[in-house]
C-alpha positions as a printed NumPy array, in Angstrom:
array([[175.625,  11.183,  71.743],
       [173.602,   8.281,  70.475],
       [173.457,   6.941,  66.939],
       [170.653,   5.234,  65.124],
       [171.38 ,   2.926,  62.214],
       [168.643,   2.492,  59.644],
       [168.67 ,  -0.118,  56.894],
       [165.961,  -1.231,  54.499],
       [165.531,  -4.085,  52.145],
       [162.75 ,  -5.002,  49.832],
       [161.995,  -8.597,  49.037],
       [158.833, -10.279,  47.834],
       [157.535, -13.767,  48.263],
       [155.504, -15.687,  45.743],
       [154.781, -13.26 ,  42.883],
       [152.472, -14.684,  40.23 ],
       [153.331, -14.033,  36.624],
       [151.947, -10.598,  35.782],
       [149.385, -10.167,  33.039],
       [149.651,  -7.82 ,  30.096],
       [147.997,  -4.485,  30.909],
       [146.172,  -4.74 ,  27.576],
       [146.771,  -6.227,  24.146],
       [150.497,  -6.231,  23.36 ],
       [151.135,  -3.055,  21.393],
       [154.344,  -4.059,  19.633],
       [154.162,  -6.282,  16.584],
       [155.11 ,  -9.943,  16.509],
       [158.773, -10.851,  16.593],
       [160.37 , -13.837,  14.923],
       [160.148, -16.659,  17.478],
       [163.371, -17.045,  19.424],
       [162.382, -18.67 ,  22.692],
       [165.307, -19.004,  25.073],
       [166.101, -22.281,  26.777],
       [165.303, -22.414,  30.477],
       [168.983, -22.217,  31.45 ],
       [170.03 , -19.799,  28.695],
       [172.099, -16.687,  29.349],
       [169.81 , -13.909,  30.661],
       [170.9  , -11.702,  27.765],
       [168.645, -13.848,  25.549],
       [165.562, -13.751,  27.776],
       [163.992, -10.768,  26.031],
       [164.283, -12.31 ,  22.564],
       [160.653, -13.412,  22.811],
       [157.959, -12.997,  20.194],
       [156.146,  -9.913,  21.536],
       [156.645,  -6.856,  23.753],
       [154.438,  -4.399,  25.551],
       [155.725,  -1.498,  27.644],
       [154.395,   0.528,  30.516],
       [155.598,   3.595,  32.384],
       [155.522,   2.986,  36.121],
       [157.895,   5.118,  38.14 ],
       [158.703,   7.805,  35.579],
       [155.111,   8.427,  34.481],
       [156.394,   9.105,  30.948],
       [155.562,   6.429,  28.306],
       [158.623,   7.51 ,  26.291],
       [160.808,   6.749,  29.327],
       [159.092,   3.607,  30.565],
       [160.746,   1.566,  33.258],
       [158.953,  -1.772,  32.953],
       [158.705,  -3.922,  29.827],
       [156.806,  -7.179,  29.448],
       [157.76 ,  -9.903,  26.973],
       [155.709, -12.86 ,  25.885],
       [153.468, -14.147,  23.129],
       [150.167, -14.82 ,  24.906],
       [151.273, -14.532,  28.539],
       [154.033, -12.641,  30.297],
       [157.226, -14.691,  30.268],
       [159.888, -12.059,  31.042],
       [159.728,  -8.665,  32.735],
       [162.504,  -6.091,  32.486],
       [162.811,  -3.304,  35.047],
       [164.95 ,  -0.188,  34.652],
       [163.923,   2.749,  36.854],
       [166.355,   4.991,  34.969],
       [163.639,   5.198,  32.287],
       [165.733,   3.834,  29.415],
       [163.298,   1.166,  28.209],
       [161.124,   3.307,  25.919],
       [163.205,   2.739,  22.804],
       [163.921,  -0.867,  23.812],
       [160.253,  -1.701,  24.162],
       [159.122,  -0.104,  20.913],
       [162.   ,  -1.1  ,  18.643],
       [162.196,  -4.774,  17.773],
       [165.457,  -4.135,  15.959],
       [167.016,  -2.309,  18.907],
       [165.952,  -4.933,  21.422],
       [166.9  ,  -7.921,  19.277],
       [170.299,  -6.48 ,  18.396],
       [171.437,  -5.663,  21.899],
       [169.659,  -2.439,  22.835],
       [169.85 ,  -1.257,  26.445],
       [169.325,  -4.224,  28.698],
       [167.302,  -3.76 ,  31.863],
       [169.371,  -4.182,  35.049],
       [166.632,  -6.435,  36.473],
       [165.144,  -9.252,  34.402],
       [162.446, -11.522,  35.841],
       [161.568, -14.803,  34.174],
       [158.289, -16.632,  34.806],
       [158.502, -20.244,  33.638],
       [155.415, -22.34 ,  32.801],
       [156.159, -24.835,  35.586],
       [155.897, -22.102,  38.255],
       [159.635, -21.586,  38.664],
       [160.958, -18.029,  38.782],
       [164.332, -16.54 ,  37.942],
       [165.75 , -13.073,  38.425],
       [168.86 , -11.795,  36.652],
       [170.609,  -8.731,  38.038],
       [173.196,  -6.41 ,  36.516],
       [174.61 ,  -5.466,  39.91 ],
       [177.202,  -2.996,  38.645],
       [175.059,  -1.549,  35.808],
       [177.646,  -2.39 ,  33.145],
       [175.059,  -3.78 ,  30.704],
       [175.488,  -7.493,  31.456],
       [173.666,  -9.551,  34.083],
       [176.097, -10.982,  36.619],
       [173.795, -12.621,  39.191],
       [170.914, -15.023,  38.547],
       [168.707, -16.386,  41.319],
       [166.478, -19.395,  40.567],
       [163.346, -19.995,  42.635],
       [162.478, -23.485,  41.429],
       [159.289, -23.975,  43.456],
       [157.844, -20.439,  43.289],
       [157.884, -19.865,  47.058],
       [159.835, -16.594,  46.872],
       [163.157, -18.104,  47.999],
       [165.88 , -18.925,  45.469],
       [167.464, -22.343,  45.794],
       [170.148, -21.753,  43.158],
       [172.526, -18.841,  42.589],
       [174.655, -18.306,  39.495],
       [177.37 , -15.653,  39.339],
       [179.136, -14.551,  36.158],
       [182.907, -14.929,  36.372],
       [184.771, -11.597,  36.416],
       [186.621, -10.259,  33.398],
       [190.026, -11.841,  32.935],
       [188.775, -15.237,  34.138],
       [187.505, -18.046,  31.911],
       [184.106, -16.908,  30.598],
       [180.992, -18.454,  32.041],
       [179.078, -18.811,  35.255],
       [179.67 , -20.422,  38.633],
       [176.629, -22.013,  40.274],
       [175.654, -22.854,  43.832],
       [172.662, -25.08 ,  44.648],
       [172.867, -24.573,  48.398],
       [171.372, -21.101,  48.896],
       [168.218, -19.662,  50.434],
       [167.913, -16.069,  49.206],
       [164.97 , -13.87 ,  48.224],
       [164.762, -14.161,  44.44 ],
       [163.264, -10.684,  43.953],
       [165.107,  -7.861,  45.68 ],
       [165.678,  -4.277,  44.565],
       [168.834,  -4.031,  46.676],
       [170.74 ,  -6.555,  44.523],
       [171.607,  -3.686,  42.141],
       [173.901,  -0.731,  42.948],
       [171.501,   1.988,  41.756],
       [173.223,   5.335,  41.105],
       [171.228,   7.189,  43.774],
       [168.477,   6.772,  46.359],
       [165.772,   8.2  ,  44.099],
       [166.491,   5.572,  41.44 ],
       [166.466,   2.829,  44.079],
       [163.052,   4.052,  45.26 ],
       [161.75 ,   4.007,  41.671],
       [163.051,   0.433,  41.341],
       [161.063,  -0.571,  44.405],
       [157.907,   1.084,  43.001],
       [158.403,  -0.596,  39.631],
       [158.832,  -4.021,  41.214],
       [155.851,  -3.472,  43.517],
       [153.737,  -2.689,  40.463],
       [154.148,  -6.331,  39.42 ],
       [152.66 ,  -7.712,  42.622],
       [148.923,  -8.519,  42.66 ]])
């Protein structure tokens, strides 16, 4: 007998900051811009949100949310369709509503960052920084495990794709496929 091994990965190169699909439909938020190196849990504390259903097709169960005042600064992706309430409720989002397992940050200088909640426990535990916008991360930060001093450990000697659906342990193949579709929807 012969065996065939199949593996797939999805990674993107230089992805420009997406544009809002229309005027932001959620009201203004109190300004709370996060510092460039701030914890990813603060990235969606921006002044405005707009949501869009991508993989689910149901606006009440959207899986992509944009954040920004006049341009898109942060994108959250959750193919489980849990972002509907997050995107439409400033109070829920600002007070720790469901956090997307993939957060993408587009900085004004062209740098990109992606934060991943690899084990889907509600907290990002991997951040990849693409400082020159070429699609390859030059810095990796990993959250220390529970029981260890809180904080992050960083490594400036990496060359990894910054945007990759496979960084998260999705609960099933269908959800992983929706994650790929949602991320592809951001590409030009």
